[in-house]
PDB file of C-alpha atoms and ligand atoms in Angstrom:
ATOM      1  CA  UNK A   1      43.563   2.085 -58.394  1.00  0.00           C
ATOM      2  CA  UNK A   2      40.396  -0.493 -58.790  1.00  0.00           C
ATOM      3  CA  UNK A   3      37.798   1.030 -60.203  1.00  0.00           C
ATOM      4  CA  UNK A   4      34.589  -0.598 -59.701  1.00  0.00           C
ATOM      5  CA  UNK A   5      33.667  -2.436 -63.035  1.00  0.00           C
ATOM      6  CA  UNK A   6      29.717  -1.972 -64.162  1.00  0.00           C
ATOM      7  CA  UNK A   7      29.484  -5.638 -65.743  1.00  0.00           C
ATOM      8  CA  UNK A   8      26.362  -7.390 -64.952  1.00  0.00           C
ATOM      9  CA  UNK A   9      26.929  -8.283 -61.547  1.00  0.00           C
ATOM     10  CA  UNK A  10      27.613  -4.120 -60.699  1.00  0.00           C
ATOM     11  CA  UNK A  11      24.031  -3.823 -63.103  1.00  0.00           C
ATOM     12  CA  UNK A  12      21.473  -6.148 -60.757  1.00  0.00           C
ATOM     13  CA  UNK A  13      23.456  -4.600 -57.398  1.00  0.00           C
ATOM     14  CA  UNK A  14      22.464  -1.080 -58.690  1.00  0.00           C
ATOM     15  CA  UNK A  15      19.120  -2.319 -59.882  1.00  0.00           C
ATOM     16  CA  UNK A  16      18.141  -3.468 -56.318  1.00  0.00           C
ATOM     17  CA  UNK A  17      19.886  -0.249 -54.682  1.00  0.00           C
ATOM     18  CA  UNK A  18      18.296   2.100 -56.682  1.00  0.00           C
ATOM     19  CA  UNK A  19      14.886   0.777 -55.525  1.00  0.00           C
ATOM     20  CA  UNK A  20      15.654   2.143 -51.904  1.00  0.00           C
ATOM     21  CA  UNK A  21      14.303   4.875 -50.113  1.00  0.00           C
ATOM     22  CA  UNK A  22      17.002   6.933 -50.167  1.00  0.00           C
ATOM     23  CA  UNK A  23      18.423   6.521 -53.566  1.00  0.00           C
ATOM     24  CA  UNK A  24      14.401   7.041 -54.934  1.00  0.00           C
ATOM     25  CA  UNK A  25      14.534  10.602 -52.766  1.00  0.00           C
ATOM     26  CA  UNK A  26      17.324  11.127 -54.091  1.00  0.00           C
ATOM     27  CA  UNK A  27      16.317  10.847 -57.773  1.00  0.00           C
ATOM     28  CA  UNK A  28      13.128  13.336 -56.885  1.00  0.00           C
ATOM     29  CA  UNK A  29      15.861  15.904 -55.908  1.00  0.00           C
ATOM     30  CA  UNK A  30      17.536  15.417 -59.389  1.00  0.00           C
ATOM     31  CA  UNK A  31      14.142  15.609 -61.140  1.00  0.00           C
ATOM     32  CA  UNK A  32      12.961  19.313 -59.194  1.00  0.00           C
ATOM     33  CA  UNK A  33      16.651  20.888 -59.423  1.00  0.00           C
ATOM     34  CA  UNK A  34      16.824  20.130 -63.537  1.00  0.00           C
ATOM     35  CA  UNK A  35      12.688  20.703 -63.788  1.00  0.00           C
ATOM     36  CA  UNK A  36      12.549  19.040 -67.043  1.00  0.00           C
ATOM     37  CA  UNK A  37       9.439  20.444 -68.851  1.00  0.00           C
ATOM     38  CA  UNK A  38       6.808  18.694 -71.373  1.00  0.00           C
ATOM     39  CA  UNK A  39       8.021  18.088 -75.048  1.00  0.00           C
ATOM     40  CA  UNK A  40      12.159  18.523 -74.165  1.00  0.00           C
ATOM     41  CA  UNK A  41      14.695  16.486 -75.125  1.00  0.00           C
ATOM     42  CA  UNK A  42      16.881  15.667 -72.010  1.00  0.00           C
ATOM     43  CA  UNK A  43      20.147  13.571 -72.426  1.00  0.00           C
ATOM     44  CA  UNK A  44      20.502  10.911 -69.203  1.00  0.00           C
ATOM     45  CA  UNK A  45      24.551  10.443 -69.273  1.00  0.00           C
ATOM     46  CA  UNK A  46      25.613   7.313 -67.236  1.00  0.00           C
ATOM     47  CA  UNK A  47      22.013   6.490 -67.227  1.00  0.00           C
ATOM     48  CA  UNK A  48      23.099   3.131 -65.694  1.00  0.00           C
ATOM     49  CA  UNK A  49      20.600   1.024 -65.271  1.00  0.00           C
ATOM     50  CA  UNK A  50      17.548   3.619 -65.904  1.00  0.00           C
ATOM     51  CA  UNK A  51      15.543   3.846 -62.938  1.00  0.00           C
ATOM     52  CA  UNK A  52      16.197   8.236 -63.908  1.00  0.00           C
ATOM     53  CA  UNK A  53      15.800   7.524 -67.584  1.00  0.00           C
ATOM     54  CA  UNK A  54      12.243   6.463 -66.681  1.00  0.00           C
ATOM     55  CA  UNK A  55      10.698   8.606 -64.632  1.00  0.00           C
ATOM     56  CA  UNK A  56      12.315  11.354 -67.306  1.00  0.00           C
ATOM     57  CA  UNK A  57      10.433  10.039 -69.576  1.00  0.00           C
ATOM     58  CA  UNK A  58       7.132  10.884 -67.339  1.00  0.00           C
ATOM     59  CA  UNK A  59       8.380  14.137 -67.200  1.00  0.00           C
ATOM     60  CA  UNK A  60       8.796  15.134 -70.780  1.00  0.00           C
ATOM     61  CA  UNK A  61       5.434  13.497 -72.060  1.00  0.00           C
ATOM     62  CA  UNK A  62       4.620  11.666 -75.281  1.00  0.00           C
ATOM     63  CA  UNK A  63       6.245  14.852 -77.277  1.00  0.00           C
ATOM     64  CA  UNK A  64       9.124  14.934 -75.872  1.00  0.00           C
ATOM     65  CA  UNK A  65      12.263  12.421 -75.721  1.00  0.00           C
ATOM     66  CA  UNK A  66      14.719  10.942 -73.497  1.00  0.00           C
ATOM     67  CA  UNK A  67      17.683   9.778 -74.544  1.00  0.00           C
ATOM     68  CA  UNK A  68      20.861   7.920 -72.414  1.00  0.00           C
ATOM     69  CA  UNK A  69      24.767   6.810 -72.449  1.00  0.00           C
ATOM     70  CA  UNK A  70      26.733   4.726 -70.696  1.00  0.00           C
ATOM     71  CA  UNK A  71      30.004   2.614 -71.347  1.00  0.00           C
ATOM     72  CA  UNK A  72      28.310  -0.330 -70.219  1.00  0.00           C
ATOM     73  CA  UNK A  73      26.518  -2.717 -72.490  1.00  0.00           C
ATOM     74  CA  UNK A  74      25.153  -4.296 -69.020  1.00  0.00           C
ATOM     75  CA  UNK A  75      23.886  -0.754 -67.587  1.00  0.00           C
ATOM     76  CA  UNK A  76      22.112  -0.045 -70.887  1.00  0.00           C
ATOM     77  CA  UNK A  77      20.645  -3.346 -71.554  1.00  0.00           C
ATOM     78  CA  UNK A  78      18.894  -3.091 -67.706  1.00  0.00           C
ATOM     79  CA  UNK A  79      17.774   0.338 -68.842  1.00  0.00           C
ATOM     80  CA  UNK A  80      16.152  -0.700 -72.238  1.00  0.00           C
ATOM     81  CA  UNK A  81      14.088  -2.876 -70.368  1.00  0.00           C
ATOM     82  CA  UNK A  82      13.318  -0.247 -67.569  1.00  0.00           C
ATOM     83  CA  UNK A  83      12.122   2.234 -70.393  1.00  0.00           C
ATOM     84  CA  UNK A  84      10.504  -0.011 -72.909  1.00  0.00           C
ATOM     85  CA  UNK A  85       7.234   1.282 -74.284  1.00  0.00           C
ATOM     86  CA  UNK A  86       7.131   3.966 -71.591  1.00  0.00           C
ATOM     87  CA  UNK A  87       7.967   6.689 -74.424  1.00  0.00           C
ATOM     88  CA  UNK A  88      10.138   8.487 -77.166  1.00  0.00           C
ATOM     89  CA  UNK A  89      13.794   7.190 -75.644  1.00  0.00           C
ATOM     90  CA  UNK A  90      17.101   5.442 -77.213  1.00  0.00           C
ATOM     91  CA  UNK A  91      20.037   4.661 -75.496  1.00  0.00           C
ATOM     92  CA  UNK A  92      23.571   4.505 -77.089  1.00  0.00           C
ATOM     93  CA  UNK A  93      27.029   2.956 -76.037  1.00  0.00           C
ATOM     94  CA  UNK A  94      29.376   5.858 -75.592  1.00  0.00           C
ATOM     95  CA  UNK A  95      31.654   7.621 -73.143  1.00  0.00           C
ATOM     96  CA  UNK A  96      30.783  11.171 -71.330  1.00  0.00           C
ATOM     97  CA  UNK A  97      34.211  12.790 -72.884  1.00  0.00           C
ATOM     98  CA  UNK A  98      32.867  11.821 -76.542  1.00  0.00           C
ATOM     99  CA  UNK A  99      29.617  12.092 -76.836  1.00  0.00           C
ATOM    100  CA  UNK A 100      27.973  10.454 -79.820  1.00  0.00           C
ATOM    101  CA  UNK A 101      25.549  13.698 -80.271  1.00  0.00           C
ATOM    102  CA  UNK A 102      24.824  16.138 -82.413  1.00  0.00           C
ATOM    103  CA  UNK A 103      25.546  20.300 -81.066  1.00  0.00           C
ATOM    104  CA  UNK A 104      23.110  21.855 -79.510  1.00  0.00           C
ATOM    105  CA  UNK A 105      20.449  18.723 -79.567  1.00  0.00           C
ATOM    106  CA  UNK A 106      19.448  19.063 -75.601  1.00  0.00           C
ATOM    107  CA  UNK A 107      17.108  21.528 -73.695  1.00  0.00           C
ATOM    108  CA  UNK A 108      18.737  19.654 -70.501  1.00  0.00           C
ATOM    109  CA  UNK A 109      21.765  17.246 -69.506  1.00  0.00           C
ATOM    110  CA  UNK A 110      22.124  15.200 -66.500  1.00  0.00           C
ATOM    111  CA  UNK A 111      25.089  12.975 -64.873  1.00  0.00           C
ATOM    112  CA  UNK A 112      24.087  11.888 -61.657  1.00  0.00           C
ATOM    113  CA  UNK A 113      27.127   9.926 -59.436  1.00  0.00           C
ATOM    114  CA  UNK A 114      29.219   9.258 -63.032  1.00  0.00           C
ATOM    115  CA  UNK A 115      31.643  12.281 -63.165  1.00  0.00           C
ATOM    116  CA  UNK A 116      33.231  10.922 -60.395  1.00  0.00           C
ATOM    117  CA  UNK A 117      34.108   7.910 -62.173  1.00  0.00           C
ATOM    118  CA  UNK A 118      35.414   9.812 -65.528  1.00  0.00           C
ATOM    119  CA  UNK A 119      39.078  10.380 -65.404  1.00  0.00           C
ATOM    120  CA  UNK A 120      38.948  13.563 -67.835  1.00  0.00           C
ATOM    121  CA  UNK A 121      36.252  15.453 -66.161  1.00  0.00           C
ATOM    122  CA  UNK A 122      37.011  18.931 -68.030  1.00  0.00           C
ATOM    123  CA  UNK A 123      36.010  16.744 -71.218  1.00  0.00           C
ATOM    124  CA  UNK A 124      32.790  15.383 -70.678  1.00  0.00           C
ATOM    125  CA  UNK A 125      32.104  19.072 -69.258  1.00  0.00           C
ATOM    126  CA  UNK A 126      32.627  20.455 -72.376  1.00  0.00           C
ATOM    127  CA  UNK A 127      30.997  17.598 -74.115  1.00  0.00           C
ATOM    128  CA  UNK A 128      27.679  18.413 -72.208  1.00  0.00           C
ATOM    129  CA  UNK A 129      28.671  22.040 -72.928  1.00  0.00           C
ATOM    130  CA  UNK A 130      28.493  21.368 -76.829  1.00  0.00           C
ATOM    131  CA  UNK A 131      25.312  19.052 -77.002  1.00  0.00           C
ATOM    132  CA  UNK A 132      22.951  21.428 -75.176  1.00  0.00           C
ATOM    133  CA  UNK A 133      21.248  24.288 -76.738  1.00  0.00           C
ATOM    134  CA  UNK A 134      21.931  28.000 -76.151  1.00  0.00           C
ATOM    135  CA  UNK A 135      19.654  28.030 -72.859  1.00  0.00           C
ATOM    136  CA  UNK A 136      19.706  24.680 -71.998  1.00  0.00           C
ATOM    137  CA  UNK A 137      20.697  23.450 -68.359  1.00  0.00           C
ATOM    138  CA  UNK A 138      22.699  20.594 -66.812  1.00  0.00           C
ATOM    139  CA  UNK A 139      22.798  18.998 -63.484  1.00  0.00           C
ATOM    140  CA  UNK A 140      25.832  17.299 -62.394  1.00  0.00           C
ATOM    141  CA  UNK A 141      24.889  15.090 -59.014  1.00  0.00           C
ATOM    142  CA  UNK A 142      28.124  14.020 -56.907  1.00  0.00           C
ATOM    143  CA  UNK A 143      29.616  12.155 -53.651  1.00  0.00           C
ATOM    144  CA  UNK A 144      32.078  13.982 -51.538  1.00  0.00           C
ATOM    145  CA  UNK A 145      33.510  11.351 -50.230  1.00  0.00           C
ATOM    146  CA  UNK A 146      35.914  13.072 -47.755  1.00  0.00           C
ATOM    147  CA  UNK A 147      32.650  13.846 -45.818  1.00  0.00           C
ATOM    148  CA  UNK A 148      32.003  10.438 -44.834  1.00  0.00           C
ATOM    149  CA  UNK A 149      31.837  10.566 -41.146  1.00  0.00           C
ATOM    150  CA  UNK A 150      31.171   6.511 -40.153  1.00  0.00           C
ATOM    151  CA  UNK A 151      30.958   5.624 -36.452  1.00  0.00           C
ATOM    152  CA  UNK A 152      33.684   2.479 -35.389  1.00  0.00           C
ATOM    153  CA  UNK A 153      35.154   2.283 -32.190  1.00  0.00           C
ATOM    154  CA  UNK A 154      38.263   1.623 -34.386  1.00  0.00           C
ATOM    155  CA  UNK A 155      38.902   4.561 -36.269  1.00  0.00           C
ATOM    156  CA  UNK A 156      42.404   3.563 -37.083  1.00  0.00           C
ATOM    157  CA  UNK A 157      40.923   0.317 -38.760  1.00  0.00           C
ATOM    158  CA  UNK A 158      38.118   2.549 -40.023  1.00  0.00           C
ATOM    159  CA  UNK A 159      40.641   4.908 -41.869  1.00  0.00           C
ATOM    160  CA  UNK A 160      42.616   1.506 -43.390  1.00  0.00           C
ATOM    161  CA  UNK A 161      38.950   0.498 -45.208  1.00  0.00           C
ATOM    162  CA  UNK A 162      37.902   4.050 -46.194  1.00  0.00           C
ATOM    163  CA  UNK A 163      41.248   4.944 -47.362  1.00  0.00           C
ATOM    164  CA  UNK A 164      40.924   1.269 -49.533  1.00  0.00           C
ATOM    165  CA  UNK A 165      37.225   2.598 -50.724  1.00  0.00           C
ATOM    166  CA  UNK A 166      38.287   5.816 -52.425  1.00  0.00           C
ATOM    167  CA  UNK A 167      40.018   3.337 -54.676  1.00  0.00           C
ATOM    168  CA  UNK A 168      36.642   2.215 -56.377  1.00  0.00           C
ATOM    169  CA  UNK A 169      36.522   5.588 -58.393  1.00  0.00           C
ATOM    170  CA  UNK A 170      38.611   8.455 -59.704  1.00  0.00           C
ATOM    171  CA  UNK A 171      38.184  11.497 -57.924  1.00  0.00           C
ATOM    172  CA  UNK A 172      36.496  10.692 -53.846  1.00  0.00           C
ATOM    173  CA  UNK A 173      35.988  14.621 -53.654  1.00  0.00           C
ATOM    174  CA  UNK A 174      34.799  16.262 -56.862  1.00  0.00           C
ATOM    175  CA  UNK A 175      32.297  18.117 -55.644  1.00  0.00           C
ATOM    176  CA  UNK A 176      35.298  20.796 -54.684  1.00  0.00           C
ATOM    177  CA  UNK A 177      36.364  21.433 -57.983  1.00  0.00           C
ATOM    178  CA  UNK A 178      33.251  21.111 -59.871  1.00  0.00           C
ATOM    179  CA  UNK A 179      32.492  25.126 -59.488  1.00  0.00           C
ATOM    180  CA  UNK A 180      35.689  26.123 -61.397  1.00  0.00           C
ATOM    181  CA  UNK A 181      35.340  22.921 -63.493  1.00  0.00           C
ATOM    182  CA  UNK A 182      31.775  24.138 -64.632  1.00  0.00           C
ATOM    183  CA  UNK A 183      32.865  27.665 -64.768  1.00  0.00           C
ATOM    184  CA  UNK A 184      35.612  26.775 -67.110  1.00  0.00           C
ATOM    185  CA  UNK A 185      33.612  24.978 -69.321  1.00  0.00           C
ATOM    186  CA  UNK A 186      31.440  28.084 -70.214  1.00  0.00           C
ATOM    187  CA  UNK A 187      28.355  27.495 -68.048  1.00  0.00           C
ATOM    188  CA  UNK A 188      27.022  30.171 -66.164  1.00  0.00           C
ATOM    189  CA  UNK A 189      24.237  30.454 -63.506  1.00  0.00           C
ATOM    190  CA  UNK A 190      26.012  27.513 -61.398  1.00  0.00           C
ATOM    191  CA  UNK A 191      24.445  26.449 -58.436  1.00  0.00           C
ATOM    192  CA  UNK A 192      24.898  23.947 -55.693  1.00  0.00           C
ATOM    193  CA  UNK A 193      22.604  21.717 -53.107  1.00  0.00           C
ATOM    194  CA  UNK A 194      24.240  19.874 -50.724  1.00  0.00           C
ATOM    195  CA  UNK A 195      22.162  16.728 -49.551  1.00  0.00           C
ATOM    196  CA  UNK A 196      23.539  15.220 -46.222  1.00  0.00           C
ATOM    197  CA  UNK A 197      22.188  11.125 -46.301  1.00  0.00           C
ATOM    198  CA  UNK A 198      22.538  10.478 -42.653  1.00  0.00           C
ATOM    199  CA  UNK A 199      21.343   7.298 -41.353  1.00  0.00           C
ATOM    200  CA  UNK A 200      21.595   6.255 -37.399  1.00  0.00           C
ATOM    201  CA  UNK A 201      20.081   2.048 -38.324  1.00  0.00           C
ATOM    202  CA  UNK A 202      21.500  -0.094 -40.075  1.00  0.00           C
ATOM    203  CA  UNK A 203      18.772  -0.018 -42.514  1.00  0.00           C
ATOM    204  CA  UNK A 204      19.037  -0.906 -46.513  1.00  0.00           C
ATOM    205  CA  UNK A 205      16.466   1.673 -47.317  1.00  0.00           C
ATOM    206  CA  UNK A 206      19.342   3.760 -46.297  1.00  0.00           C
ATOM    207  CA  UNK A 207      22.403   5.096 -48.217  1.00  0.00           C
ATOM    208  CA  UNK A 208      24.096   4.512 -45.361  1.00  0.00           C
ATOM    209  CA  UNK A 209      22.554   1.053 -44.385  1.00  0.00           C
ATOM    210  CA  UNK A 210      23.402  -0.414 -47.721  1.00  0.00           C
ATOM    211  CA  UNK A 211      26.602   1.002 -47.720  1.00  0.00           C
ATOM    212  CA  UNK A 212      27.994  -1.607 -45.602  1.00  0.00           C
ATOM    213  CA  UNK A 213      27.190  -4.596 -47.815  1.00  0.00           C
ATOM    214  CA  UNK A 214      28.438  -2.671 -51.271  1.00  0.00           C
ATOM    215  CA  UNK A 215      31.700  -1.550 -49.693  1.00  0.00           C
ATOM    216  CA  UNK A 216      32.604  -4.654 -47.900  1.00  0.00           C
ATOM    217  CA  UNK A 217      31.853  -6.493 -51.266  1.00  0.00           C
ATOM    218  CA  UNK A 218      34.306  -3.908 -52.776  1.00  0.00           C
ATOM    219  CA  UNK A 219      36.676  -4.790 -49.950  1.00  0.00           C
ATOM    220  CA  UNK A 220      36.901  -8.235 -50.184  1.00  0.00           C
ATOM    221  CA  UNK A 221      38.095  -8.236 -53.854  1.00  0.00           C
ATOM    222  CA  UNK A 222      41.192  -6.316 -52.884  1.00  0.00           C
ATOM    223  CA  UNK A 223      44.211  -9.097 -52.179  1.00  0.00           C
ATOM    224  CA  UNK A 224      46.310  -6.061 -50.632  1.00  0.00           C
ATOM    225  CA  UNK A 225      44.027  -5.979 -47.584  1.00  0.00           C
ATOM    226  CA  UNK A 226      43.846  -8.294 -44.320  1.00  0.00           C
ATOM    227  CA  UNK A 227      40.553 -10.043 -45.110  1.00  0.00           C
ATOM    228  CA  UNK A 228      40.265 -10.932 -41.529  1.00  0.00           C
ATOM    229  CA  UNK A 229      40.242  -7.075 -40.497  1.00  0.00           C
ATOM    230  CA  UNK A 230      38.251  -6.419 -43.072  1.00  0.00           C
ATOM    231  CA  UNK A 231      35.751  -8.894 -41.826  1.00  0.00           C
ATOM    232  CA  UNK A 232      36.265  -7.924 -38.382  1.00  0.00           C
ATOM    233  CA  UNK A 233      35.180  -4.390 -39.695  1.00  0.00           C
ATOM    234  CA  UNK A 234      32.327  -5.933 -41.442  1.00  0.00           C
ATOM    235  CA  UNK A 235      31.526  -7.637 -38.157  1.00  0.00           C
ATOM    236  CA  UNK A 236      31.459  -4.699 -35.419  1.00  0.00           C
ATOM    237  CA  UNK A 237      29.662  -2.541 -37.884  1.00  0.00           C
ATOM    238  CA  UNK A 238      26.524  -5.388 -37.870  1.00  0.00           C
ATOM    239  CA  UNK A 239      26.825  -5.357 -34.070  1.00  0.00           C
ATOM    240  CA  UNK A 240      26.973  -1.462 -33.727  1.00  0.00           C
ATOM    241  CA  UNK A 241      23.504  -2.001 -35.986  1.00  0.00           C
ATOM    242  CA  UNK A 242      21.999  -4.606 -33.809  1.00  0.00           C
ATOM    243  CA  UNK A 243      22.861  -2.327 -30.646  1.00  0.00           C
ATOM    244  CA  UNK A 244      20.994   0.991 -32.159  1.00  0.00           C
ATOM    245  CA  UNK A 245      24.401   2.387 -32.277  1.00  0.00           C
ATOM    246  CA  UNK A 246      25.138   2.509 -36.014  1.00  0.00           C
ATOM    247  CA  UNK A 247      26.065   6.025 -37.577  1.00  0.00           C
ATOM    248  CA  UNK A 248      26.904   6.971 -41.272  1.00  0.00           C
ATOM    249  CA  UNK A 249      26.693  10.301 -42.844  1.00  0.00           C
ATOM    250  CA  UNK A 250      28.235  11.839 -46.242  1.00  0.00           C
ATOM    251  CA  UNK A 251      27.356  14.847 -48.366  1.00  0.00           C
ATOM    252  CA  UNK A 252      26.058  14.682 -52.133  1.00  0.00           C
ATOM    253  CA  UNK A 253      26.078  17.756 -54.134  1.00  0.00           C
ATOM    254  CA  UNK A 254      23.623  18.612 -56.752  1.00  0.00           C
ATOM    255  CA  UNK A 255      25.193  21.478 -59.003  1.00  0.00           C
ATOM    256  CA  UNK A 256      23.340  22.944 -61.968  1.00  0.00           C
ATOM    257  CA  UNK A 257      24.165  25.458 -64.263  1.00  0.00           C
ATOM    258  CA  UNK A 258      23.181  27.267 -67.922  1.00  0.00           C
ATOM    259  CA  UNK A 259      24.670  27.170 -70.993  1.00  0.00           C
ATOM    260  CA  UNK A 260      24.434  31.129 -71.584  1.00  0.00           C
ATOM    261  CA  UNK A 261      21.868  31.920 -74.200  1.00  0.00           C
ATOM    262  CA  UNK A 262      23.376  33.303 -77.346  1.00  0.00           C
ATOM    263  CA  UNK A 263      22.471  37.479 -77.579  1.00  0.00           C
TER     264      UNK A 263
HETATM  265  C1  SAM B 301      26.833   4.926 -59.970  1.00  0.00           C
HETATM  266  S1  SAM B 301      26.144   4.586 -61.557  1.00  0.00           S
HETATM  267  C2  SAM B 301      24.932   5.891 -61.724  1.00  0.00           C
HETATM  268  C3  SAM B 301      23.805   5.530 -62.675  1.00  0.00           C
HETATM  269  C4  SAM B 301      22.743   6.598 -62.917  1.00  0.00           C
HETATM  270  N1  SAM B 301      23.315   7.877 -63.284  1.00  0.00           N
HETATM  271  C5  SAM B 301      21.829   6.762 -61.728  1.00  0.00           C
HETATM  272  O1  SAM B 301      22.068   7.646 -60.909  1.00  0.00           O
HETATM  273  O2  SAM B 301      20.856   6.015 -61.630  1.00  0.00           O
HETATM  274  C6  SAM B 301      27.453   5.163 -62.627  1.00  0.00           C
HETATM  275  C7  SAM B 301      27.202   4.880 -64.096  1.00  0.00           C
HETATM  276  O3  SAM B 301      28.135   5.658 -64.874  1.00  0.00           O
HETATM  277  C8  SAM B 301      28.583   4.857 -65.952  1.00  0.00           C
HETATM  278  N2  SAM B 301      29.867   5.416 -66.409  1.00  0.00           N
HETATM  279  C9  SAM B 301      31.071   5.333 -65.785  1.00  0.00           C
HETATM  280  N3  SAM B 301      32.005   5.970 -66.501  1.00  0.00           N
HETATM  281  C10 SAM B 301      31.389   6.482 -67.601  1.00  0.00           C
HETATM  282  C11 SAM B 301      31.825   7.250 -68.717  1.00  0.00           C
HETATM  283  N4  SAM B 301      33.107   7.605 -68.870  1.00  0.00           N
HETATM  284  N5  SAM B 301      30.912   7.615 -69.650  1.00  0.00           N
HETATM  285  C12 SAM B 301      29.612   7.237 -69.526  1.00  0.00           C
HETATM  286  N6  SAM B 301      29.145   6.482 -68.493  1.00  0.00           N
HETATM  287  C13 SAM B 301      30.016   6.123 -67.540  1.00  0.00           C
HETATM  288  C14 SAM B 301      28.660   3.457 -65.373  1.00  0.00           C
HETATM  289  O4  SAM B 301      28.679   2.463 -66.370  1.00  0.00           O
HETATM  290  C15 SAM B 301      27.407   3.423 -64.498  1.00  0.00           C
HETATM  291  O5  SAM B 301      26.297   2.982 -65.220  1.00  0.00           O
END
């Protein structure tokens, strides 16, 4: 296991990513499936570096309040600057399974792409569970990443780097268990989106066109793998691009679901 780290470095590699195309449709997804209303309080945990913290803040108007966590002083430091003087937000150092929050304090929750970093996901479930209101809702956005379907004419050297890739997190297919997981937690109402990013250029607008530079950077940290396959990889990949012949695909799902209201 090598978990990506979120130091500084991972903070100005999201802060460029998130500026894409895909990862800013993305975000307008998250914002319509939670519908965040004027004057709530909505909690932004694994905010990262804030680019959802902000526009939240949009959302819930001068009355109401934003606030985020994350585990990484970097992450939170990029989003302080993101938010500042854009509204009523804080953010706080803290881990999704222990939530620094009072009960009930939230009229909505969100953890987009984080879960599947967490290694007690049941945890930070029930955490979310405890700091929203009777009522309140939470979205939980997530890869699959067992749906990746990326073009090589190598797919036994393909297998060898995607197999090395599920390394950088915890669990590469959550969104299978994140029903039950929800379910168990005592949220009702729970409902899924699937989002299929599906690029055919080689295009970092694209999820899948800046995949290739994140992952081979994730790659060619790992000592266990031939560095010259993984830059042959690298290699045939830019040449599929530069022939129109570059394919990537993977499902995200977008779950939300209600903390029942009390009767
Ligand atoms: C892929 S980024 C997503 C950032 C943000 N949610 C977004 O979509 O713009 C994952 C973030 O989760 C944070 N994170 C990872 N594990 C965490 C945990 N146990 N508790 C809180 N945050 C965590 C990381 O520091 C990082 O900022």
């Amino acid at each position: 296991m090598t978990q990506i780290v979120f130091d500084d470095r991972a903070a100005q590699q999201l802060d460029a990513m998130y500026r894409t195309r895909d990862v800013v449709y993305r975000r307008r997804l998250v914002r319509e499936a939670l519908a965040p209303a004027i004057g709530q309080r909505v909690l932004d945990v694994g905010c990262g570096p804030g680019f959802c913290t902000a526009e939240l803040l949009a959302d819930v108007g001068p009355s109401g309040e934003v606030v985020g966590i994350d585990t990484s002083p970097a992450m939170l430091e990029a989003a302080a600057r993101r938010c500042d003087g854009l509204g009523s937000v804080s953010f706080h150092l803290g881990d999704a399974t222990q939530l620094p929050l009072q009960d009930y304090a939230f009229d909505r929750a969100l953890c987009v792409q984080v879960l599947e970093f967490v290694l007690d996901v049941p945890a930070a479930l029930r955490e979310l569970y405890r700091v929203l209101r009777p009522g309140g809702r939470v979205l939980i956005w997530d890869v699959d990443w067992s749906t990746l379907s990326w073009h090589s004419a190598n797919p036994a050297r393909m297998r060898t780097m995607l197999s090395a890739w599920d390394r950088h997190l915890t669990h590469p297919a959550l969104p299978r268990v994140l029903a039950p997981a929800l379910r168990s937690a005592g949220f009702t109402d729970i409902r899924v989106e699937g989002h299929a990013f599906v690029t055919t250029a080689l295009d970092p607008e694209t999820y899948g066109g800046a995949a290739l530079g994140n992952v081979q950077r994730y790659l060619g940290g790992l000592p266990e793998l031939d560095q010259a396959e993984v830059q042959a990889w690298a290699d045939e990949q830019r040449d599929l691009g530069s022939r129109g012949e570059y394919f990537y695909a993977v499902i995200q799902a977008c779950f939300t679901a209600t903390r029942p209201p009390t009767v």
